[in-house]
Amino acid sequence: MIKDESVAKIIDESQQGSTLAMEKDEKNTRKLYIESYGCQMNFSDSEIVASILANEGFNTTQILEEADLVLVNTCSIREKAEQTVRKRLEKFNAVKKTNPGMKVGVLGCMAERLKSKFLEEEKIVDMVVGPDAYKDLPNLIQEIDEGRNAVNVILSKDETYGDVAPVRLNSNGVTAFVSITRGCDNMCTFCVVPFTRGRERSRDPQSILEEVNDLWERGFREITLLGQNVDSYLWYGGGLKKDFEKASEMQKAISVNFSKLLELVAQAQPKMRIRFSTSNPQDMTLDVIETMAKYENICKYIHLPVQSGSNRILKAMNRLHTREEYFELIDNIKKIIPDCAISQDMITGFPTEIEEDHQDTLSLMEYVKYDFGFMFAYSERPGTLAERKMEDDVPEETKKRRLTEIIDAQQRHSHYRTQEHLGRTEEVLIEGTSKKSDDHWMGRNSQNTVVVFPKEHYKVGDFVNVKINECTSATLIGEAIEYSKNNSY
Ligand code: SAM
């Protein structure tokens, strides 16, 4: 994976394992320490968990040693992610020896995958809670307070946490994530998500709009609509996506799909920037791209993972599109939104991948010239179809060499793309101080590229027109010209 701060919005490496803190409520007396790993969905879920526990008497702390309850929100997507969590559990074990009253709970995908095995394997764990069971936390905490271990890993058909107002943890006060779907029905053969997060269900659009309106009132200026596969968002009064066929005519008539949801959100807050992630090529339809083109406040950026450029490997991965269909989609995006940025996820060394397949991936990348990329070596995950039916037969050093080659290609393409911005004046939303210089702001343009520029009199949350003078492969460097028209509200 590229270690580059500007691409790291979806799986933010710098955030991995960060502790999350919210404002203290004076009434609350117990201390919660919560650490999150993995995709943005997990970080978003931790905000739901903190909100539920704030009503149970918990304030958050960033000091592990003083915590009454330690929660780790886990990721199972690759083996390495699980190893990181196991290491953290060893650390918690050491702290527990000096603070025997401390309880430890495991949340998220690893909890779902390992279930009660966790309690047997990791003796220090008191509580195991899957991604659909967070509303049961008050009961589970009572169980562990009374000295019993507690487990709830039941996956739900309808839980979307639409009625829980997440508390924003470690927020910059400007950008926020809003979850719109949970689970995934795609069954990519490499992926553990359908097993750890369950079937796909969509959240009531009314509760999404209420959350977005509330964020705007509180000063937030950009939201990212989140889901494993946002394009397959479908609300028809509740229920699983797969059961839509059985819905009544009335339900079908009032149903809301993703492009309609985007439009509703864009109209509700015309000055709020709107992003979304993740799109799946097989589910992304032209009406979504047309809606993006129609509304200025929908950012011109699509994260469109392809995973491989080889038709044979795409088929083996159960990605339900071909290389040619992917090109057609890219061409349509560029035709309808010429300045749209596109990013990818790619896996090297999927079972049976030969050099020719790898070359297909490189040539696909050459065609698209992605703005950013998230690239991984294949990691076999227990229970997935690939693990059950295919041998993990690409040697580790071959996977790594191919990974280096695609990362190098991506770096070249990223630089090609950042150079396209030179000399332009682009609207930037200021998110905070640049990591490299206290005198510079850091923000993003519509295409999600990081822009840094001297602070002058501007402040966090301002929309500013910035003239782009220089670039690296990851960052645009410029100077502010004026407030953008979006800044007046
Ligand atoms: N739902 C999105 C999709 O279908 O493209 C993203 C799912 S996942 C949270 C993020 C990325 O992790 C995937 O796009 C894929 O590139 C990578 N990934 C998933 N399973 C993997 C595995 N077994 N080995 C290596 N990378 C994996």
Short mmCIF file of C-alpha atoms and ligand atoms in Angstrom, two decimals:
data_model
loop_
_atom_site.label_atom_id
_atom_site.label_comp_id
_atom_site.label_asym_id
_atom_site.label_seq_id
_atom_site.Cartn_x
_atom_site.Cartn_y
_atom_site.Cartn_z
CA MET A 1 0.00 0.00 0.00
CA ILE A 2 1.31 3.44 -0.80
CA LYS A 3 2.37 5.19 2.39
CA ASP A 4 1.24 8.55 1.26
CA GLU A 5 -0.81 10.92 3.34
CA SER A 6 -2.80 12.25 0.42
CA VAL A 7 -4.18 8.92 -0.75
CA ALA A 8 -4.93 7.72 2.70
CA LYS A 9 -8.52 8.86 3.02
CA ILE A 10 -10.32 5.56 2.79
CA ILE A 11 -7.99 3.34 4.75
CA ASP A 12 -6.03 5.96 6.63
CA GLU A 13 -2.71 4.30 7.60
CA SER A 14 -1.84 7.21 9.87
CA GLN A 15 -5.09 6.65 11.75
CA GLN A 16 -4.68 2.90 12.21
CA GLY A 17 -4.90 2.09 15.90
CA SER A 18 -5.67 5.65 16.86
CA THR A 19 -7.56 6.16 20.07
CA LEU A 20 -10.72 8.12 19.84
CA ALA A 21 -11.79 10.81 22.24
CA MET A 22 -14.94 12.84 22.62
CA GLU A 23 -15.95 15.75 24.83
CA LYS A 24 -16.36 14.83 28.50
CA ASP A 25 -19.80 14.57 30.07
CA GLU A 26 -19.43 15.57 33.75
CA LYS A 27 -22.08 13.04 34.86
CA ASN A 28 -20.13 10.12 33.47
CA THR A 29 -17.74 8.37 35.84
CA ARG A 30 -16.29 5.39 33.93
CA LYS A 31 -13.49 5.59 31.41
CA LEU A 32 -13.57 4.03 27.94
CA TYR A 33 -10.45 3.61 25.81
CA ILE A 34 -11.33 2.71 22.21
CA GLU A 35 -8.88 1.88 19.44
CA SER A 36 -9.86 1.32 15.79
CA TYR A 37 -8.29 -0.56 12.87
CA GLY A 38 -9.21 -1.14 9.25
CA CYS A 39 -11.57 0.63 6.91
CA GLN A 40 -13.37 3.90 7.50
CA MET A 41 -16.53 1.96 8.27
CA ASN A 42 -14.87 0.74 11.46
CA PHE A 43 -13.92 4.27 12.50
CA SER A 44 -17.49 5.30 11.82
CA ASP A 45 -18.78 2.34 13.87
CA SER A 46 -16.56 3.34 16.81
CA GLU A 47 -18.40 6.67 16.85
CA ILE A 48 -21.68 4.76 17.15
CA VAL A 49 -20.22 2.64 19.98
CA ALA A 50 -18.96 5.73 21.85
CA SER A 51 -22.39 7.30 21.48
CA ILE A 52 -24.13 4.21 22.93
CA LEU A 53 -21.64 4.02 25.82
CA ALA A 54 -21.88 7.76 26.62
CA ASN A 55 -25.46 6.94 27.71
CA GLU A 56 -24.09 4.16 29.92
CA GLY A 57 -21.85 6.44 31.99
CA PHE A 58 -18.62 6.31 29.96
CA ASN A 59 -16.34 9.17 28.98
CA THR A 60 -13.52 8.41 26.55
CA THR A 61 -9.86 8.55 27.56
CA GLN A 62 -6.67 8.40 25.53
CA ILE A 63 -4.72 6.98 28.48
CA LEU A 64 -4.87 3.21 28.31
CA GLU A 65 -3.65 2.69 31.89
CA GLU A 66 -6.59 4.57 33.45
CA ALA A 67 -9.34 2.84 31.42
CA ASP A 68 -12.15 0.84 33.01
CA LEU A 69 -13.09 -0.58 29.64
CA VAL A 70 -10.77 -1.11 26.67
CA LEU A 71 -12.40 -1.76 23.29
CA VAL A 72 -10.57 -2.62 20.10
CA ASN A 73 -12.51 -2.36 16.86
CA THR A 74 -10.87 -4.91 14.60
CA CYS A 75 -10.31 -5.69 10.92
CA SER A 76 -10.03 -9.11 9.27
CA ILE A 77 -9.44 -8.06 5.67
CA ARG A 78 -5.83 -9.30 5.59
CA GLU A 79 -3.90 -11.55 7.94
CA LYS A 80 -1.57 -8.68 8.86
CA ALA A 81 -4.51 -6.65 10.19
CA GLU A 82 -5.37 -9.51 12.56
CA GLN A 83 -1.75 -9.90 13.69
CA THR A 84 -1.64 -6.20 14.60
CA VAL A 85 -4.68 -6.64 16.84
CA ARG A 86 -3.21 -9.73 18.54
CA LYS A 87 -0.09 -7.70 19.37
CA ARG A 88 -2.25 -4.97 20.87
CA LEU A 89 -4.06 -7.56 23.00
CA GLU A 90 -0.67 -8.61 24.43
CA LYS A 91 -0.08 -4.99 25.40
CA PHE A 92 -3.53 -4.77 27.03
CA ASN A 93 -2.72 -7.95 28.94
CA ALA A 94 0.40 -6.36 30.41
CA VAL A 95 -1.61 -3.28 31.49
CA LYS A 96 -4.35 -5.47 32.95
CA LYS A 97 -1.80 -6.90 35.38
CA THR A 98 -1.37 -3.43 36.93
CA ASN A 99 -5.06 -2.56 36.62
CA PRO A 100 -6.96 -5.82 37.34
CA GLY A 101 -10.37 -4.06 37.26
CA MET A 102 -9.91 -3.23 33.61
CA LYS A 103 -12.14 -5.12 31.13
CA VAL A 104 -11.23 -5.79 27.49
CA GLY A 105 -13.68 -6.16 24.61
CA VAL A 106 -13.11 -7.03 20.97
CA LEU A 107 -15.46 -5.46 18.41
CA GLY A 108 -15.83 -5.63 14.63
CA CYS A 109 -14.85 -8.10 11.95
CA MET A 110 -12.36 -10.21 13.92
CA ALA A 111 -14.93 -10.60 16.68
CA GLU A 112 -17.45 -11.82 14.11
CA ARG A 113 -14.97 -14.17 12.44
CA LEU A 114 -13.62 -15.81 15.58
CA LYS A 115 -16.69 -15.53 17.83
CA SER A 116 -16.31 -17.28 21.19
CA LYS A 117 -12.99 -18.80 20.03
CA PHE A 118 -11.61 -15.43 21.00
CA LEU A 119 -12.41 -16.05 24.65
CA GLU A 120 -10.62 -19.41 24.50
CA GLU A 121 -7.59 -18.23 22.51
CA GLU A 122 -7.05 -14.82 24.06
CA LYS A 123 -7.57 -15.31 27.77
CA ILE A 124 -7.61 -11.59 28.54
CA VAL A 125 -10.68 -10.86 26.43
CA ASP A 126 -13.89 -10.41 28.46
CA MET A 127 -16.30 -9.47 25.72
CA VAL A 128 -16.74 -10.24 22.00
CA VAL A 129 -19.18 -8.11 19.99
CA GLY A 130 -19.89 -8.36 16.25
CA PRO A 131 -20.65 -5.33 14.02
CA ASP A 132 -24.44 -5.71 14.22
CA ALA A 133 -24.66 -6.11 18.01
CA TYR A 134 -23.50 -2.75 19.36
CA LYS A 135 -26.95 -1.83 20.69
CA ASP A 136 -26.62 -4.83 23.00
CA LEU A 137 -23.48 -3.34 24.60
CA PRO A 138 -25.31 -2.09 27.74
CA ASN A 139 -26.45 -5.66 28.52
CA LEU A 140 -23.08 -7.18 27.62
CA ILE A 141 -21.27 -4.71 29.87
CA GLN A 142 -23.58 -5.61 32.73
CA GLU A 143 -22.64 -9.26 32.18
CA ILE A 144 -18.90 -8.57 32.37
CA ASP A 145 -19.41 -6.24 35.38
CA GLU A 146 -20.95 -9.23 37.14
CA GLY A 147 -17.88 -11.31 36.31
CA ARG A 148 -19.13 -13.33 33.34
CA ASN A 149 -17.74 -13.31 29.82
CA ALA A 150 -20.12 -11.89 27.21
CA VAL A 151 -20.55 -12.62 23.51
CA ASN A 152 -22.98 -11.30 20.90
CA VAL A 153 -22.05 -11.94 17.29
CA ILE A 154 -25.53 -12.21 15.82
CA LEU A 155 -25.70 -10.66 12.38
CA SER A 156 -28.85 -8.73 11.65
CA LYS A 157 -31.15 -8.40 8.65
CA ASP A 158 -32.11 -4.82 9.41
CA GLU A 159 -29.68 -3.14 11.83
CA THR A 160 -28.35 0.09 10.29
CA TYR A 161 -27.91 2.17 13.50
CA GLY A 162 -29.98 4.81 11.70
CA ASP A 163 -31.42 5.90 15.05
CA VAL A 164 -28.06 6.33 16.83
CA ALA A 165 -26.55 9.80 16.46
CA PRO A 166 -22.82 9.09 16.30
CA VAL A 167 -20.55 11.25 18.45
CA ARG A 168 -17.71 12.61 16.30
CA LEU A 169 -14.44 11.32 17.70
CA ASN A 170 -11.13 13.17 17.11
CA SER A 171 -12.94 15.23 14.53
CA ASN A 172 -11.44 18.16 12.63
CA GLY A 173 -14.95 19.65 12.81
CA VAL A 174 -15.06 19.96 9.00
CA THR A 175 -15.29 16.49 7.42
CA ALA A 176 -17.42 13.56 8.62
CA PHE A 177 -18.46 10.08 7.53
CA VAL A 178 -22.12 9.11 7.22
CA SER A 179 -22.84 5.44 6.93
CA ILE A 180 -25.57 4.54 4.37
CA THR A 181 -25.35 0.78 3.91
CA ARG A 182 -24.07 -2.14 5.98
CA GLY A 183 -22.88 -5.56 4.87
CA CYS A 184 -22.10 -6.76 1.36
CA ASP A 185 -23.80 -9.23 -1.00
CA ASN A 186 -21.12 -9.32 -3.68
CA MET A 187 -19.26 -12.46 -2.60
CA CYS A 188 -15.88 -11.61 -4.16
CA THR A 189 -14.01 -14.86 -3.64
CA PHE A 190 -11.05 -13.22 -1.83
CA CYS A 191 -13.12 -11.18 0.60
CA VAL A 192 -14.12 -11.89 4.18
CA VAL A 193 -16.56 -8.94 4.46
CA PRO A 194 -19.82 -10.81 3.60
CA PHE A 195 -19.01 -13.25 6.43
CA THR A 196 -18.04 -10.64 9.03
CA ARG A 197 -20.53 -7.89 8.20
CA GLY A 198 -23.46 -9.90 6.89
CA ARG A 199 -26.00 -9.28 4.16
CA GLU A 200 -26.43 -5.93 2.56
CA ARG A 201 -29.04 -3.53 3.94
CA SER A 202 -29.63 0.17 3.41
CA ARG A 203 -30.35 2.91 5.88
CA ASP A 204 -33.54 5.00 5.84
CA PRO A 205 -32.84 8.09 3.65
CA GLN A 206 -34.72 10.31 6.10
CA SER A 207 -32.28 9.48 8.91
CA ILE A 208 -29.35 10.07 6.51
CA LEU A 209 -30.72 13.51 5.59
CA GLU A 210 -31.28 14.36 9.26
CA GLU A 211 -27.68 13.44 10.05
CA VAL A 212 -26.35 15.49 7.13
CA ASN A 213 -28.47 18.53 8.09
CA ASP A 214 -27.32 18.26 11.69
CA LEU A 215 -23.66 18.06 10.60
CA TRP A 216 -24.09 21.20 8.49
CA GLU A 217 -25.65 23.06 11.46
CA ARG A 218 -22.67 22.04 13.57
CA GLY A 219 -20.18 23.51 11.10
CA PHE A 220 -19.22 20.43 9.08
CA ARG A 221 -18.61 21.24 5.42
CA GLU A 222 -17.92 17.85 3.80
CA ILE A 223 -19.46 14.44 4.23
CA THR A 224 -18.53 11.05 2.80
CA LEU A 225 -21.42 8.61 2.34
CA LEU A 226 -20.02 5.25 3.40
CA GLY A 227 -20.75 1.65 2.50
CA GLN A 228 -18.93 -1.44 1.24
CA ASN A 229 -20.73 -0.94 -2.06
CA VAL A 230 -22.60 2.38 -2.09
CA ASP A 231 -23.93 1.97 -5.63
CA SER A 232 -26.14 -0.84 -4.54
CA TYR A 233 -27.91 1.38 -1.95
CA LEU A 234 -31.62 0.64 -2.15
CA TRP A 235 -34.25 1.73 0.37
CA TYR A 236 -37.79 0.43 0.02
CA GLY A 237 -38.97 0.72 3.59
CA GLY A 238 -36.36 -1.54 5.20
CA GLY A 239 -35.14 -5.07 4.61
CA LEU A 240 -32.36 -6.78 2.76
CA LYS A 241 -31.32 -5.75 -0.72
CA LYS A 242 -31.76 -9.33 -1.89
CA ASP A 243 -35.45 -9.30 -0.85
CA PHE A 244 -36.36 -6.27 -3.00
CA GLU A 245 -37.96 -8.56 -5.60
CA LYS A 246 -40.54 -9.61 -2.99
CA ALA A 247 -41.41 -6.00 -2.07
CA SER A 248 -44.94 -4.67 -2.77
CA GLU A 249 -45.67 -2.44 -5.78
CA MET A 250 -46.07 0.49 -3.38
CA GLN A 251 -42.67 -0.18 -1.79
CA LYS A 252 -41.06 -0.41 -5.22
CA ALA A 253 -42.69 2.86 -6.32
CA ILE A 254 -41.30 4.83 -3.37
CA SER A 255 -37.89 3.14 -3.38
CA VAL A 256 -34.73 5.25 -3.33
CA ASN A 257 -31.59 4.10 -5.16
CA PHE A 258 -28.09 5.53 -4.82
CA SER A 259 -28.34 8.21 -7.49
CA LYS A 260 -31.63 9.41 -5.97
CA LEU A 261 -30.07 9.44 -2.49
CA LEU A 262 -27.11 11.46 -3.79
CA GLU A 263 -29.51 13.94 -5.33
CA LEU A 264 -31.55 14.24 -2.12
CA VAL A 265 -28.40 14.90 -0.07
CA ALA A 266 -26.99 17.35 -2.64
CA GLN A 267 -30.26 19.31 -2.69
CA ALA A 268 -30.72 19.25 1.10
CA GLN A 269 -27.37 21.00 1.67
CA PRO A 270 -26.28 22.70 -1.56
CA LYS A 271 -23.06 24.04 -0.02
CA MET A 272 -22.02 20.85 1.73
CA ARG A 273 -19.38 18.92 -0.20
CA ILE A 274 -20.46 15.35 -0.82
CA ARG A 275 -18.20 12.36 -1.38
CA PHE A 276 -18.97 8.65 -1.37
CA SER A 277 -17.06 5.40 -1.01
CA THR A 278 -16.76 2.60 -2.11
CA SER A 279 -18.11 2.08 -5.64
CA ASN A 280 -18.16 -1.31 -7.28
CA PRO A 281 -17.84 -1.27 -11.11
CA GLN A 282 -20.49 -3.95 -11.53
CA ASP A 283 -23.08 -1.86 -9.65
CA MET A 284 -22.18 1.68 -10.70
CA THR A 285 -24.75 3.00 -13.14
CA LEU A 286 -24.70 5.98 -15.51
CA ASP A 287 -27.39 7.79 -13.54
CA VAL A 288 -24.95 8.10 -10.60
CA ILE A 289 -22.37 9.73 -12.88
CA GLU A 290 -25.02 12.01 -14.36
CA THR A 291 -26.13 13.07 -10.88
CA MET A 292 -22.51 13.81 -9.97
CA ALA A 293 -22.22 16.01 -13.07
CA LYS A 294 -25.49 17.81 -12.30
CA TYR A 295 -24.60 18.97 -8.78
CA GLU A 296 -21.57 21.16 -8.18
CA ASN A 297 -21.39 20.13 -4.52
CA ILE A 298 -20.87 16.44 -5.36
CA CYS A 299 -17.10 16.01 -5.53
CA LYS A 300 -15.60 14.89 -8.80
CA TYR A 301 -13.90 11.80 -7.47
CA ILE A 302 -14.75 8.09 -7.65
CA HIS A 303 -13.01 5.30 -5.77
CA LEU A 304 -13.55 2.44 -8.21
CA PRO A 305 -11.64 -0.69 -7.15
CA VAL A 306 -10.91 -3.13 -9.98
CA GLN A 307 -8.59 -5.62 -8.18
CA SER A 308 -7.08 -7.00 -11.41
CA GLY A 309 -6.75 -6.17 -15.09
CA SER A 310 -7.04 -9.78 -16.25
CA ASN A 311 -10.42 -11.14 -17.36
CA ARG A 312 -9.47 -14.62 -16.18
CA ILE A 313 -8.58 -13.38 -12.68
CA LEU A 314 -11.63 -11.07 -12.49
CA LYS A 315 -13.77 -14.14 -13.16
CA ALA A 316 -11.94 -16.20 -10.54
CA MET A 317 -12.48 -13.34 -8.08
CA ASN A 318 -16.20 -13.32 -8.93
CA ARG A 319 -15.98 -9.67 -9.93
CA LEU A 320 -18.98 -9.57 -12.24
CA HIS A 321 -17.52 -7.43 -15.02
CA THR A 322 -14.82 -7.73 -17.65
CA ARG A 323 -11.82 -5.55 -18.34
CA GLU A 324 -13.62 -4.20 -21.44
CA GLU A 325 -16.74 -3.29 -19.43
CA TYR A 326 -14.54 -1.51 -16.91
CA PHE A 327 -12.92 0.53 -19.71
CA GLU A 328 -16.37 1.43 -21.00
CA LEU A 329 -17.34 2.70 -17.54
CA ILE A 330 -14.12 4.72 -17.26
CA ASP A 331 -14.71 6.21 -20.73
CA ASN A 332 -18.27 7.18 -19.76
CA ILE A 333 -17.09 8.79 -16.53
CA LYS A 334 -14.48 10.83 -18.40
CA LYS A 335 -16.97 11.77 -21.10
CA ILE A 336 -19.60 12.99 -18.65
CA ILE A 337 -17.16 14.46 -16.07
CA PRO A 338 -13.86 15.19 -17.84
CA ASP A 339 -12.07 16.34 -14.66
CA CYS A 340 -13.22 13.39 -12.53
CA ALA A 341 -10.45 11.76 -10.46
CA ILE A 342 -10.50 7.98 -10.19
CA SER A 343 -8.71 5.73 -7.70
CA GLN A 344 -8.29 1.98 -7.45
CA ASP A 345 -7.78 -0.98 -5.14
CA MET A 346 -5.62 -3.73 -6.59
CA ILE A 347 -4.62 -7.21 -5.42
CA THR A 348 -1.45 -8.89 -6.68
CA GLY A 349 -0.82 -12.62 -6.55
CA PHE A 350 -4.40 -13.91 -6.43
CA PRO A 351 -4.34 -17.74 -6.84
CA THR A 352 -3.29 -18.86 -10.35
CA GLU A 353 -2.15 -15.34 -11.36
CA ILE A 354 0.58 -15.66 -13.97
CA GLU A 355 2.85 -13.05 -15.49
CA GLU A 356 0.43 -12.44 -18.35
CA ASP A 357 -2.37 -11.57 -15.89
CA HIS A 358 -0.02 -9.21 -14.08
CA GLN A 359 0.84 -7.51 -17.39
CA ASP A 360 -2.90 -7.09 -18.01
CA THR A 361 -3.14 -5.29 -14.66
CA LEU A 362 -0.25 -3.00 -15.60
CA SER A 363 -1.76 -2.24 -19.01
CA LEU A 364 -5.17 -1.52 -17.45
CA MET A 365 -3.46 0.93 -15.09
CA GLU A 366 -1.68 2.51 -18.04
CA TYR A 367 -5.04 3.04 -19.77
CA VAL A 368 -6.81 4.59 -16.78
CA LYS A 369 -3.85 6.44 -15.19
CA TYR A 370 -5.49 6.51 -11.77
CA ASP A 371 -5.08 9.53 -9.53
CA PHE A 372 -4.47 7.38 -6.42
CA GLY A 373 -4.32 3.72 -5.51
CA PHE A 374 -4.47 1.26 -2.65
CA MET A 375 -2.52 -1.86 -3.50
CA PHE A 376 -2.20 -5.13 -1.63
CA ALA A 377 -0.58 -8.56 -1.91
CA TYR A 378 -3.21 -11.31 -1.77
CA SER A 379 -3.79 -12.63 1.74
CA GLU A 380 -5.77 -15.86 2.03
CA ARG A 381 -8.72 -15.43 4.41
CA PRO A 382 -10.34 -18.37 6.19
CA GLY A 383 -13.86 -19.21 5.06
CA THR A 384 -13.72 -17.32 1.76
CA LEU A 385 -14.48 -19.16 -1.47
CA ALA A 386 -10.90 -18.67 -2.67
CA GLU A 387 -9.57 -20.26 0.51
CA ARG A 388 -11.90 -23.23 0.17
CA LYS A 389 -11.49 -23.84 -3.55
CA MET A 390 -8.11 -22.50 -4.64
CA GLU A 391 -4.53 -22.97 -3.64
CA ASP A 392 -2.63 -19.83 -2.56
CA ASP A 393 -0.02 -20.75 -5.16
CA VAL A 394 1.77 -17.51 -6.05
CA PRO A 395 5.08 -17.40 -4.14
CA GLU A 396 5.38 -14.57 -1.61
CA GLU A 397 8.37 -13.01 -3.40
CA THR A 398 6.44 -12.98 -6.71
CA LYS A 399 3.46 -11.28 -5.02
CA LYS A 400 5.83 -8.69 -3.54
CA ARG A 401 7.66 -8.04 -6.81
CA ARG A 402 4.39 -7.58 -8.68
CA LEU A 403 3.14 -5.32 -5.88
CA THR A 404 6.27 -3.15 -6.20
CA GLU A 405 5.72 -2.91 -9.95
CA ILE A 406 2.12 -1.75 -9.63
CA ILE A 407 3.03 0.71 -6.84
CA ASP A 408 5.77 2.16 -9.08
CA ALA A 409 3.30 2.48 -11.96
CA GLN A 410 0.77 4.15 -9.66
CA GLN A 411 3.36 6.62 -8.45
CA ARG A 412 4.10 7.61 -12.05
CA HIS A 413 0.43 7.97 -12.85
CA SER A 414 -0.26 9.97 -9.67
CA HIS A 415 2.48 12.39 -10.69
CA TYR A 416 1.05 12.61 -14.22
CA ARG A 417 -2.34 13.45 -12.70
CA THR A 418 -1.08 16.02 -10.17
CA GLN A 419 0.78 17.82 -12.98
CA GLU A 420 -2.55 18.32 -14.76
CA HIS A 421 -3.56 20.69 -11.94
CA LEU A 422 -0.58 23.05 -12.40
CA GLY A 423 -1.60 26.60 -13.23
CA ARG A 424 -5.27 25.99 -12.39
CA THR A 425 -7.20 27.75 -9.63
CA GLU A 426 -9.16 25.21 -7.61
CA GLU A 427 -11.52 25.32 -4.68
CA VAL A 428 -10.02 23.83 -1.51
CA LEU A 429 -11.78 23.09 1.77
CA ILE A 430 -9.32 23.71 4.64
CA GLU A 431 -9.12 20.70 6.99
CA GLY A 432 -6.20 21.66 9.23
CA THR A 433 -2.54 22.56 9.50
CA SER A 434 -0.17 20.85 7.07
CA LYS A 435 1.77 17.99 8.68
CA LYS A 436 4.99 19.39 7.26
CA SER A 437 4.63 23.11 8.05
CA ASP A 438 2.81 25.05 10.77
CA ASP A 439 2.57 28.04 8.43
CA HIS A 440 0.57 26.16 5.80
CA TRP A 441 -2.99 24.89 5.60
CA MET A 442 -3.84 21.45 4.29
CA GLY A 443 -7.10 20.82 2.44
CA ARG A 444 -8.44 18.92 -0.56
CA ASN A 445 -9.76 19.91 -3.93
CA SER A 446 -12.88 18.35 -5.40
CA GLN A 447 -10.75 15.51 -6.84
CA ASN A 448 -9.61 14.57 -3.31
CA THR A 449 -5.99 15.61 -3.92
CA VAL A 450 -4.24 17.21 -0.96
CA VAL A 451 -3.45 20.91 -1.45
CA VAL A 452 -1.14 22.91 0.85
CA PHE A 453 -0.79 26.69 0.83
CA PRO A 454 0.30 29.56 3.15
CA LYS A 455 -2.26 30.23 5.89
CA GLU A 456 -2.66 34.03 5.62
CA HIS A 457 -5.98 35.08 7.23
CA TYR A 458 -7.92 31.94 6.26
CA LYS A 459 -9.15 29.41 8.80
CA VAL A 460 -10.19 25.77 9.15
CA GLY A 461 -13.53 25.12 7.41
CA ASP A 462 -13.10 27.91 4.83
CA PHE A 463 -13.60 27.23 1.12
CA VAL A 464 -10.73 29.00 -0.65
CA ASN A 465 -9.73 29.33 -4.31
CA VAL A 466 -6.10 28.27 -4.53
CA LYS A 467 -3.78 28.77 -7.50
CA ILE A 468 -1.71 25.59 -7.98
CA ASN A 469 1.96 26.38 -8.59
CA GLU A 470 3.87 23.16 -7.84
CA CYS A 471 3.23 19.48 -7.25
CA THR A 472 4.71 16.20 -6.09
CA SER A 473 3.12 12.88 -7.00
CA ALA A 474 0.90 13.24 -3.94
CA THR A 475 0.46 16.90 -3.09
CA LEU A 476 -0.42 20.16 -4.82
CA ILE A 477 1.30 23.30 -3.55
CA GLY A 478 -0.27 26.69 -4.17
CA GLU A 479 -1.33 30.10 -2.90
CA ALA A 480 -4.76 31.32 -1.86
CA ILE A 481 -6.38 33.83 -4.20
CA GLU A 482 -9.71 34.54 -2.45
CA TYR A 483 -12.62 32.92 -0.64
CA SER A 484 -14.62 30.78 -3.04
CA LYS A 485 -18.28 31.61 -3.66
CA ASN A 486 -19.18 28.61 -1.53
CA ASN A 487 -17.82 30.38 1.53
CA SER A 488 -20.84 32.64 2.00
CA TYR A 489 -23.54 31.05 4.13
N1 SAM B 1 -16.14 -3.27 -1.02
C1 SAM B 1 -15.00 -2.77 -1.72
C2 SAM B 1 -14.84 -3.58 -3.03
O1 SAM B 1 -15.54 -4.54 -3.24
O2 SAM B 1 -14.05 -3.23 -3.86
C3 SAM B 1 -13.78 -2.75 -0.80
C4 SAM B 1 -13.58 -3.89 0.17
S1 SAM B 1 -12.14 -4.01 1.22
C5 SAM B 1 -12.68 -3.34 2.71
C6 SAM B 1 -10.90 -2.97 0.67
C7 SAM B 1 -9.88 -3.62 -0.20
O3 SAM B 1 -9.11 -4.60 0.47
C8 SAM B 1 -10.44 -4.37 -1.38
O4 SAM B 1 -10.90 -3.54 -2.39
C9 SAM B 1 -9.28 -5.24 -1.80
O5 SAM B 1 -8.43 -4.58 -2.70
C10 SAM B 1 -8.54 -5.48 -0.48
N2 SAM B 1 -8.72 -6.87 -0.03
C11 SAM B 1 -9.87 -7.49 0.31
N3 SAM B 1 -9.64 -8.78 0.61
C12 SAM B 1 -8.30 -9.00 0.42
C13 SAM B 1 -7.46 -10.13 0.55
N4 SAM B 1 -7.96 -11.32 0.90
N5 SAM B 1 -6.14 -9.98 0.28
C14 SAM B 1 -5.64 -8.78 -0.09
N6 SAM B 1 -6.40 -7.67 -0.21
C15 SAM B 1 -7.71 -7.77 0.03
#
